[in-house]
Amino acid sequence: MSAALSVDWNEQDDESFRLDLREWFEREFPVHLRFLPRRLRWSESKDWWTKLSQKGWLAPNWPREHGGMGLTPAKLIIYWEESERAGLGRMPDQGLTMVGPTLIRFGTPEQQAQFLPKIISGEHVWCQGYSEPNSGSDLASLRTEAVLQGDSYVINGSKIWTSMAHDATHIYVLVRTDKTVKQQRGISFFLLDMKTPGVSLRPIRNIAGHEEFCQVFFDNVKASTSNLVGRLNEGWTIAKGLMTFERLSIGSPRRPLQAFEQLDALARKLNLFADPGFVDCYTKLKMDLLDLGSLYGRYVDKVRRAEPLGPDISMLKIFATDTYQKLSELLLESGAEYGSYAEAVNFDGKIIDLISPFYISRPGTIYGGSNEIQRNILSKYILQLPN
Amino acid sequence: MSELEINEHRQMLLDSVTHFARGLDLIRVRQLRDTATECDRAVWQQMAELGWLGVLVPEAYGGMALQLADMAIVAQALARVLLPEPLTAVAVLAASVLAQSNNEALKKTLLTDLVSGHCLPATAWQEQAGSLAVNSIGLQATAFEGGFKLNGRKQFVMGATGADGFIVSAQSQQTPGVDGVQLWWVPKDTAGASVSFETLADARRCATLSLKEVVVAKQQLLLSGQAAVDSLSRAIDHTAVILSAELCGLMSRALEMSLEYMKTRVQFGKPIGSFQALQHRAVDLYIQQELASAVLADGLSILDAEPTVQTRQAAASRVKARCTEAALLITRQSIQLHGAIGFTEDCDVGLYVKRAMCLAAWMGNAHTHRRRYAKTEILREVA
């Protein structure tokens, strides 16, 4: 942290900053964890987390006084681009992406002092408790409830699709604190230690066979009023306030481009470029990906100019995730019989993963507001179509 | 100019074209459908006075020497009102070819007259449908003592109805290959030159130009050899991108019309725009529109940087393919969103559908451009 405070990365020129990141990521990030077709478990990422933390490069988006790099939007984009280029895996990063920015904006000085340093040090690993078994797209209908008893709250209910909950030491949850008002106005934002009595979880195996998400249960879990972030019943506003330019990363063409390289390798192995039907599909998709790059670039430029991102960014999510799925489907189709293999295929020593992109690209159209919800948003706020 | 100055200048240009376009309505478009020239010379003259015919022309010839991005602003805004005048055929395709000519005397006359609105040149380069190749030319130029004789046929010549003459590509019989490619200026009343017309879906017409023993003098040669091929191929890419700007303009207006209709048309006691099936359909059209405009913007800055031929072609093909598909989708879906009224002659939606079809087909449709892209960007690398 002292290293972070001593350096203002924004003073460095873009190109040398980029090269520093590139060179260091290349040298330091474990080779066996690059471009993995899944998220990293905490056990795999702890060392890297610590290394980043010691270097002062863990929290690019946090202000420097809280141990972050305090990067300008332009520098932040360079940081993302280099992370993607190096194939850095996704760590259990909710503390960095969500809790930190939330506490910095809405937390009390006590909450900031209690939690932020422990995120940076890796002592606390966070997960997000938003969705519930009966509240998915309709998140505001959530029913996990916090009732004031004496000087603390008692929480009952359940959260689901909680990514990496089994690796987390802490969870932040949206809970109902008032049932008498409009749904959105009766929700509060709480922080909880996963070791609090009454918290339990059950990992859920996903369609790819990985245990990445969980259901979390709250059975008379006590939470002190000091665990409340912001004011009572302000939780919805806080959750929505987090929709800043971090959302840009979901539209980056980098991940689909990664899968495109698999398609390219497959096509060479199976001599598919001699098949005009394949070339047509391949070309169309390649151009879709480049066009996604153009759309993404438009938002990147906005961020660079420090302009706010509006609800129209939903279109980037829709096109990026749809295109990724189409690509994954062409990969399977082009593999013919190989397209039904459960694991990556070994072509005389060249390993081509046909099936992972299929699985990885599925949740993108569902999480963070399904693409149907994104279309509702665009219809309402951009096209201003009536209700 | 600094970036800020460029942006300010472009905003002023946009304001000026938008203001001008407000004075042009679709009734005028319908009326011009039945005329022989499909061009209102008064409107053309105003556009000349505003300098728009000379956006891409060097200052020495009366032009503004601006960039493709500026031309795109003009074309896009005027396409929203379906300008029928041959702006792109003259001020982009012909102007770009002429600007590369090394026949200074002829260049001076033709370009200054083009910029002032007094000469409408049409470019006759294409002989085969679905091809963007500029140097497989069947039209022959045979040298004789007094000059050359031209024999052959060109198809799909746009902006030909009111044209004062044609820029014609020919293959010299004395010099095979690229070195023998020539670009000639053939005035419209030249003996042996005949023009026949095909009516297009939007009621504009494209021409077939037939040349039989047409005698041209050396002074009518605009450019020859590799330079001629380069100039034509560059002009074609630039035209494809400006046509894409037109497609963006017309798709945005078509989508606006559909959204307005969705907000006002009531069925089942509600505006039809309140139905989620239609909302999501409209959103998907909007996404394609935004995608097209993002790709267009990138393509313009790539072409304006005058990159290598391969980079230029790849960018132009991406732009034309995306804008074409988006415009066809949006205009065709606009029929569906309007319901039965959208299928009537009276409904303006049809005008947009038909113009989109014509701009889509000209200078390579989406399939042609994807094929070209595959050939140079994908298959070449594989081989």
Coordinates of C-alpha atoms in Angstrom, one line a residue, chain A residues 264 268 273-274 279-280 282-284 286-299 301 305 312 314-316 318-319 322 371-380 382-387, chain B residues 3 255 259 262-263 270-276 278-284 286-295 298 314 317-319 321-322 325 367 369-371 373-374 377-379 381-382:
Chain A
D264 CA -9.2 -20.6 -36.7
R268 CA -6.8 -25.2 -40.4
F273 CA -11.2 -23.0 -45.6
A274 CA -11.7 -25.2 -48.7
V279 CA -15.9 -19.6 -45.3
D280 CA -19.2 -17.7 -45.5
Y282 CA -16.6 -17.7 -40.7
T283 CA -16.3 -14.4 -42.6
K284 CA -19.7 -13.2 -41.3
K286 CA -15.2 -12.4 -38.1
M287 CA -16.8 -9.2 -39.4
D288 CA -19.3 -9.3 -36.5
L289 CA -16.5 -9.4 -34.1
L290 CA -14.6 -6.6 -35.7
D291 CA -17.9 -4.6 -35.7
L292 CA -18.3 -5.3 -32.1
G293 CA -14.8 -3.8 -31.7
S294 CA -16.1 -0.6 -33.4
L295 CA -19.1 -0.4 -31.0
Y296 CA -16.9 -1.1 -28.0
G297 CA -14.4 1.5 -29.2
R298 CA -17.2 4.1 -29.3
Y299 CA -17.9 3.6 -25.6
D301 CA -13.7 6.8 -26.3
R305 CA -13.4 11.8 -22.7
D312 CA -27.7 2.8 -24.2
S314 CA -27.1 -2.2 -22.8
M315 CA -26.8 -2.6 -26.5
L316 CA -23.1 -3.4 -26.1
I318 CA -26.6 -7.6 -26.0
F319 CA -24.4 -7.6 -29.1
D322 CA -25.0 -12.8 -28.6
N371 CA -30.6 -9.6 -22.5
E372 CA -34.4 -9.4 -22.5
I373 CA -34.2 -7.1 -19.5
Q374 CA -31.5 -5.1 -21.4
R375 CA -34.0 -4.8 -24.3
N376 CA -36.7 -3.6 -21.9
I377 CA -34.2 -0.9 -20.7
L378 CA -33.4 0.2 -24.2
S379 CA -37.0 0.2 -25.2
K380 CA -38.0 2.3 -22.2
I382 CA -33.7 5.1 -25.3
L383 CA -36.5 4.4 -27.7
Q384 CA -39.0 5.7 -25.1
L385 CA -41.7 3.3 -26.1
P386 CA -44.8 3.3 -23.9
N387 CA -45.5 0.9 -21.1
Chain B
E3 CA -9.6 18.0 -33.3
L255 CA -36.6 3.6 -37.7
L259 CA -41.1 4.2 -33.6
M262 CA -45.6 2.4 -32.6
K263 CA -46.3 5.2 -30.2
K270 CA -53.1 0.4 -26.2
P271 CA -50.3 1.8 -28.4
I272 CA -48.7 -1.1 -30.2
G273 CA -45.4 0.2 -28.9
S274 CA -46.3 -1.1 -25.5
F275 CA -46.2 -4.7 -26.6
Q276 CA -43.0 -6.4 -25.6
L278 CA -42.6 -5.2 -30.9
Q279 CA -40.4 -3.4 -28.3
H280 CA -37.7 -6.0 -28.5
R281 CA -37.9 -6.1 -32.3
A282 CA -37.5 -2.3 -32.4
V283 CA -34.6 -2.6 -30.0
D284 CA -32.8 -5.1 -32.2
Y286 CA -31.9 0.1 -33.0
I287 CA -28.8 -2.0 -32.1
Q288 CA -28.1 -2.7 -35.8
Q289 CA -28.4 1.1 -36.6
E290 CA -25.9 2.0 -33.9
L291 CA -23.6 -0.8 -34.9
A292 CA -23.7 0.4 -38.5
S293 CA -23.0 4.0 -37.4
A294 CA -20.0 2.9 -35.2
V295 CA -18.6 0.8 -38.1
D298 CA -14.3 3.7 -37.9
A314 CA -11.1 -4.5 -45.8
S317 CA -16.1 -3.9 -47.2
R318 CA -16.8 -4.1 -43.5
V319 CA -18.7 -0.8 -43.6
A321 CA -21.6 -5.1 -45.6
R322 CA -22.8 -3.9 -42.2
E325 CA -27.6 -5.5 -43.9
H367 CA -22.5 -10.8 -49.9
H369 CA -18.2 -7.4 -49.8
R370 CA -18.0 -10.4 -47.5
R371 CA -16.7 -12.4 -50.3
Y373 CA -13.2 -9.5 -47.5
A374 CA -12.8 -13.3 -47.2
E377 CA -8.3 -11.0 -45.4
I378 CA -8.9 -14.7 -44.7
L379 CA -8.1 -17.0 -47.6
E381 CA -3.6 -15.7 -45.1
V382 CA -4.5 -19.3 -45.1

